[in-house]
Amino acid sequence: LEPMNQPLIVFDMDGVLVDVTESYRETIAQTVKHFTGVDLTREQIQDYKNQGGWNDDWELTHHLIKVAGKEIPFETARDYFQSIFLGNGEGGLILREEWVARPGMLEELNRQFQFAVFTGRPKAEAELTLNRFAGGVVFHPVVGMYEVENRKPHPEGLLRILKANPGRKVYYIGDTVDDARCARAAKVPFIGIAAPSNPRYLDLVFLFQEEGASAIIDDINVLPEVFAA
């Protein structure tokens, strides 16, 4: 297929292209602990993600601090979060991220599909990680937190990508119920990532089924089989 006619796979980032268990999820836990002394479990964080509406990790962190009985300004929570995550030039938790794709898998898939990213991260943080791991694989466009007025589950980011790619088949790949709802609202087939290591794995599988996912897989390394089927 000519590149212009190739279908487009739009990836969410966290939990899809990169394992953020030890980066974003750990940063949530450490920030909440810092302000409240409360030790959050991974299950508790996942329960919020499964509720939907908590795509923004800064907002979730601020909310969890409030739930634990501490009132602090949103900016205070966000700035502390960013200081641990990015590490103020030192080794932040972003360096603990692990690239999910096996060597060569994306390059192979890239022969049949073009790639883009729609993430709740700020675009600059998404590009830091893509530049570190993705090698020669191009993701275009990269739509992040500040490129849209309305965040997921609102479909604005996907609709913007659709508009720039008229007539092209588009798929969205995500790991939260907000991703699934976003795809459904944009009328784009959704492929859900439910990692067996997820502390609320079965809940997530059921949520994806309810949202009409066209496939549910353990991780993106299975994508070549999904598209070959």
Short mmCIF file of C-alpha atoms in Angstrom, two decimals:
data_model
loop_
_atom_site.label_atom_id
_atom_site.label_comp_id
_atom_site.label_asym_id
_atom_site.label_seq_id
_atom_site.Cartn_x
_atom_site.Cartn_y
_atom_site.Cartn_z
CA LEU A 1 0.00 0.00 0.00
CA GLU A 2 1.08 3.56 -0.64
CA PRO A 3 1.90 5.30 2.67
CA MET A 4 -1.08 7.64 2.14
CA ASN A 5 -3.43 4.67 1.93
CA GLN A 6 -1.94 2.71 4.79
CA PRO A 7 -4.19 2.37 7.82
CA LEU A 8 -3.18 4.39 10.87
CA ILE A 9 -2.64 2.95 14.34
CA VAL A 10 -2.98 5.59 17.05
CA PHE A 11 -1.33 4.54 20.30
CA ASP A 12 -2.01 5.79 23.78
CA MET A 13 1.32 5.95 25.54
CA ASP A 14 1.27 4.98 29.21
CA GLY A 15 0.61 1.29 29.72
CA VAL A 16 0.60 0.79 25.94
CA LEU A 17 3.94 1.78 24.40
CA VAL A 18 5.65 2.03 27.78
CA ASP A 19 5.22 0.26 31.09
CA VAL A 20 4.69 3.07 33.61
CA THR A 21 4.25 0.91 36.72
CA GLU A 22 7.52 2.21 38.14
CA SER A 23 7.25 5.72 36.67
CA TYR A 24 3.84 7.42 36.61
CA ARG A 25 2.08 4.99 38.95
CA GLU A 26 4.98 5.04 41.40
CA THR A 27 5.08 8.85 41.23
CA ILE A 28 1.40 9.03 42.18
CA ALA A 29 2.07 6.81 45.20
CA GLN A 30 5.18 8.72 46.29
CA THR A 31 3.51 12.13 45.94
CA VAL A 32 0.46 11.07 47.97
CA LYS A 33 2.76 9.56 50.61
CA HIS A 34 4.84 12.74 50.78
CA PHE A 35 1.85 14.96 51.57
CA THR A 36 -0.32 12.57 53.61
CA GLY A 37 1.84 9.72 54.93
CA VAL A 38 -0.67 7.32 53.33
CA ASP A 39 0.68 4.26 51.48
CA LEU A 40 -1.45 3.74 48.38
CA THR A 41 -1.66 0.31 46.79
CA ARG A 42 -1.46 -0.27 43.05
CA GLU A 43 -4.97 -1.74 43.31
CA GLN A 44 -6.33 1.53 44.71
CA ILE A 45 -4.80 3.52 41.86
CA GLN A 46 -6.16 1.07 39.27
CA ASP A 47 -9.65 1.24 40.83
CA TYR A 48 -9.69 4.97 40.09
CA LYS A 49 -8.44 4.42 36.53
CA ASN A 50 -11.22 1.86 36.02
CA GLN A 51 -13.86 4.36 37.16
CA GLY A 52 -12.99 6.57 34.20
CA GLY A 53 -12.46 10.31 34.32
CA TRP A 54 -9.00 10.00 35.90
CA ASN A 55 -6.84 10.10 32.81
CA ASP A 56 -4.83 13.04 34.19
CA ASP A 57 -2.36 11.70 36.78
CA TRP A 58 -1.88 15.16 38.32
CA GLU A 59 -5.61 15.52 38.97
CA LEU A 60 -5.82 12.00 40.33
CA THR A 61 -2.88 12.63 42.66
CA HIS A 62 -4.41 15.88 43.94
CA HIS A 63 -7.74 14.12 44.48
CA LEU A 64 -6.12 11.24 46.39
CA ILE A 65 -4.34 13.73 48.66
CA LYS A 66 -7.71 15.37 49.36
CA VAL A 67 -9.36 11.99 49.99
CA ALA A 68 -6.63 11.31 52.56
CA GLY A 69 -7.70 14.47 54.38
CA LYS A 70 -5.09 17.00 53.24
CA GLU A 71 -6.03 20.22 51.44
CA ILE A 72 -3.19 21.54 49.27
CA PRO A 73 -3.25 23.62 46.08
CA PHE A 74 -3.33 21.63 42.86
CA GLU A 75 -0.09 23.32 41.70
CA THR A 76 1.73 22.18 44.85
CA ALA A 77 0.81 18.55 44.16
CA ARG A 78 1.64 18.86 40.46
CA ASP A 79 5.02 20.51 41.04
CA TYR A 80 6.11 17.88 43.56
CA PHE A 81 4.88 15.13 41.21
CA GLN A 82 6.91 16.59 38.33
CA SER A 83 10.01 16.98 40.51
CA ILE A 84 10.03 13.23 41.25
CA PHE A 85 8.96 12.19 37.76
CA LEU A 86 11.39 14.32 35.78
CA GLY A 87 13.95 14.47 38.58
CA ASN A 88 14.99 18.13 38.22
CA GLY A 89 17.77 17.08 35.88
CA GLU A 90 18.76 14.15 38.12
CA GLY A 91 17.50 10.61 37.53
CA GLY A 92 13.72 11.00 37.71
CA LEU A 93 11.27 8.09 37.77
CA ILE A 94 10.68 8.65 34.03
CA LEU A 95 13.98 6.76 33.61
CA ARG A 96 12.34 3.65 35.08
CA GLU A 97 9.98 3.37 32.16
CA GLU A 98 10.25 0.24 30.10
CA TRP A 99 9.52 0.07 26.38
CA VAL A 100 6.95 -2.65 25.76
CA ALA A 101 7.57 -3.47 22.11
CA ARG A 102 9.98 -6.31 21.39
CA PRO A 103 12.91 -5.38 19.12
CA GLY A 104 11.78 -5.25 15.50
CA MET A 105 8.04 -5.66 16.22
CA LEU A 106 7.05 -2.03 15.52
CA GLU A 107 9.40 -1.77 12.55
CA GLU A 108 7.69 -4.82 11.03
CA LEU A 109 4.17 -3.49 11.74
CA ASN A 110 5.23 -0.10 10.35
CA ARG A 111 5.51 -1.66 6.87
CA GLN A 112 1.72 -2.02 6.76
CA PHE A 113 0.59 0.77 9.07
CA GLN A 114 1.42 4.38 9.82
CA PHE A 115 1.66 5.31 13.53
CA ALA A 116 0.48 8.24 15.65
CA VAL A 117 0.20 8.93 19.39
CA PHE A 118 -2.70 10.41 21.38
CA THR A 119 -1.74 10.62 25.05
CA GLY A 120 -2.74 12.45 28.21
CA ARG A 121 0.94 13.26 28.80
CA PRO A 122 2.37 16.63 27.86
CA LYS A 123 3.75 16.22 24.33
CA ALA A 124 7.31 17.08 25.44
CA GLU A 125 7.29 14.17 27.94
CA ALA A 126 5.89 11.83 25.31
CA GLU A 127 8.65 12.84 22.91
CA LEU A 128 11.36 12.35 25.57
CA THR A 129 10.30 8.72 25.85
CA LEU A 130 9.77 8.17 22.10
CA ASN A 131 13.21 9.60 21.36
CA ARG A 132 14.73 7.35 23.97
CA PHE A 133 13.15 4.10 22.83
CA ALA A 134 11.48 4.26 19.43
CA GLY A 135 14.62 4.39 17.29
CA GLY A 136 13.76 4.97 13.66
CA VAL A 137 10.01 4.44 14.06
CA VAL A 138 8.04 7.61 13.28
CA PHE A 139 4.88 8.55 15.18
CA HIS A 140 3.03 11.43 13.54
CA PRO A 141 1.28 13.35 14.84
CA VAL A 142 1.94 13.19 18.58
CA VAL A 143 -1.12 14.73 20.26
CA GLY A 144 -0.64 15.40 23.96
CA MET A 145 -2.30 17.09 26.92
CA TYR A 146 -1.94 20.66 25.66
CA GLU A 147 -2.86 19.99 22.02
CA VAL A 148 -6.52 19.53 22.96
CA GLU A 149 -9.09 21.63 24.80
CA ASN A 150 -10.95 18.56 26.04
CA ARG A 151 -9.15 15.62 27.58
CA LYS A 152 -10.06 11.96 27.31
CA PRO A 153 -12.63 10.42 27.38
CA HIS A 154 -13.57 13.33 25.08
CA PRO A 155 -12.65 12.26 21.53
CA GLU A 156 -11.17 15.62 20.46
CA GLY A 157 -7.63 14.29 20.06
CA LEU A 158 -8.74 11.34 17.93
CA LEU A 159 -11.08 13.50 15.86
CA ARG A 160 -8.20 15.87 15.12
CA ILE A 161 -6.10 12.94 13.86
CA LEU A 162 -9.04 11.63 11.78
CA LYS A 163 -9.53 15.04 10.21
CA ALA A 164 -5.87 15.15 9.17
CA ASN A 165 -6.18 11.65 7.66
CA PRO A 166 -9.39 11.69 5.62
CA GLY A 167 -10.57 8.36 4.26
CA ARG A 168 -7.93 6.39 6.13
CA LYS A 169 -8.77 3.44 8.38
CA VAL A 170 -7.81 4.35 11.94
CA TYR A 171 -7.46 2.18 15.07
CA TYR A 172 -6.94 3.35 18.64
CA ILE A 173 -4.99 1.31 21.18
CA GLY A 174 -5.33 2.11 24.87
CA ASP A 175 -5.29 0.61 28.35
CA THR A 176 -8.04 2.47 30.22
CA VAL A 177 -11.79 2.76 30.06
CA ASP A 178 -11.33 6.45 29.15
CA ASP A 179 -9.35 5.37 26.07
CA ALA A 180 -12.15 2.97 25.10
CA ARG A 181 -14.85 5.63 25.54
CA CYS A 182 -12.80 8.11 23.55
CA ALA A 183 -12.48 5.65 20.64
CA ARG A 184 -16.17 4.81 20.75
CA ALA A 185 -17.14 8.49 20.67
CA ALA A 186 -14.86 9.00 17.65
CA LYS A 187 -16.32 5.86 16.00
CA VAL A 188 -12.85 4.33 15.76
CA PRO A 189 -12.22 0.60 16.44
CA PHE A 190 -10.62 0.18 19.86
CA ILE A 191 -8.05 -2.43 20.86
CA GLY A 192 -7.75 -2.70 24.64
CA ILE A 193 -4.56 -3.57 26.49
CA ALA A 194 -5.25 -5.52 29.67
CA ALA A 195 -1.97 -6.73 31.09
CA PRO A 196 -2.34 -9.93 33.14
CA SER A 197 -0.13 -8.21 35.74
CA ASN A 198 -2.75 -5.46 36.13
CA PRO A 199 -4.07 -5.62 39.72
CA ARG A 200 -7.63 -5.28 38.39
CA TYR A 201 -7.19 -7.34 35.23
CA LEU A 202 -10.63 -8.98 35.04
CA ASP A 203 -12.48 -5.76 35.87
CA LEU A 204 -10.67 -4.07 33.01
CA VAL A 205 -11.46 -6.87 30.54
CA PHE A 206 -15.17 -6.61 31.40
CA LEU A 207 -15.09 -2.81 31.06
CA PHE A 208 -13.48 -3.10 27.62
CA GLN A 209 -16.09 -5.67 26.57
CA GLU A 210 -18.87 -3.32 27.70
CA GLU A 211 -17.33 -0.51 25.64
CA GLY A 212 -17.32 -2.71 22.53
CA ALA A 213 -13.57 -3.25 22.13
CA SER A 214 -12.79 -4.98 18.84
CA ALA A 215 -9.96 -6.91 20.54
CA ILE A 216 -8.45 -7.22 24.03
CA ILE A 217 -4.80 -8.21 24.26
CA ASP A 218 -2.06 -8.60 26.89
CA ASP A 219 0.31 -6.12 25.26
CA ILE A 220 1.16 -4.54 21.91
CA ASN A 221 3.47 -7.41 20.93
CA VAL A 222 0.31 -9.33 19.98
CA LEU A 223 -0.79 -6.68 17.46
CA PRO A 224 0.70 -8.38 14.39
CA GLU A 225 -1.49 -11.43 15.16
CA VAL A 226 -4.59 -9.26 15.73
CA PHE A 227 -4.15 -7.61 12.33
CA ALA A 228 -3.25 -10.87 10.60
CA ALA A 229 -6.45 -12.52 11.84
#
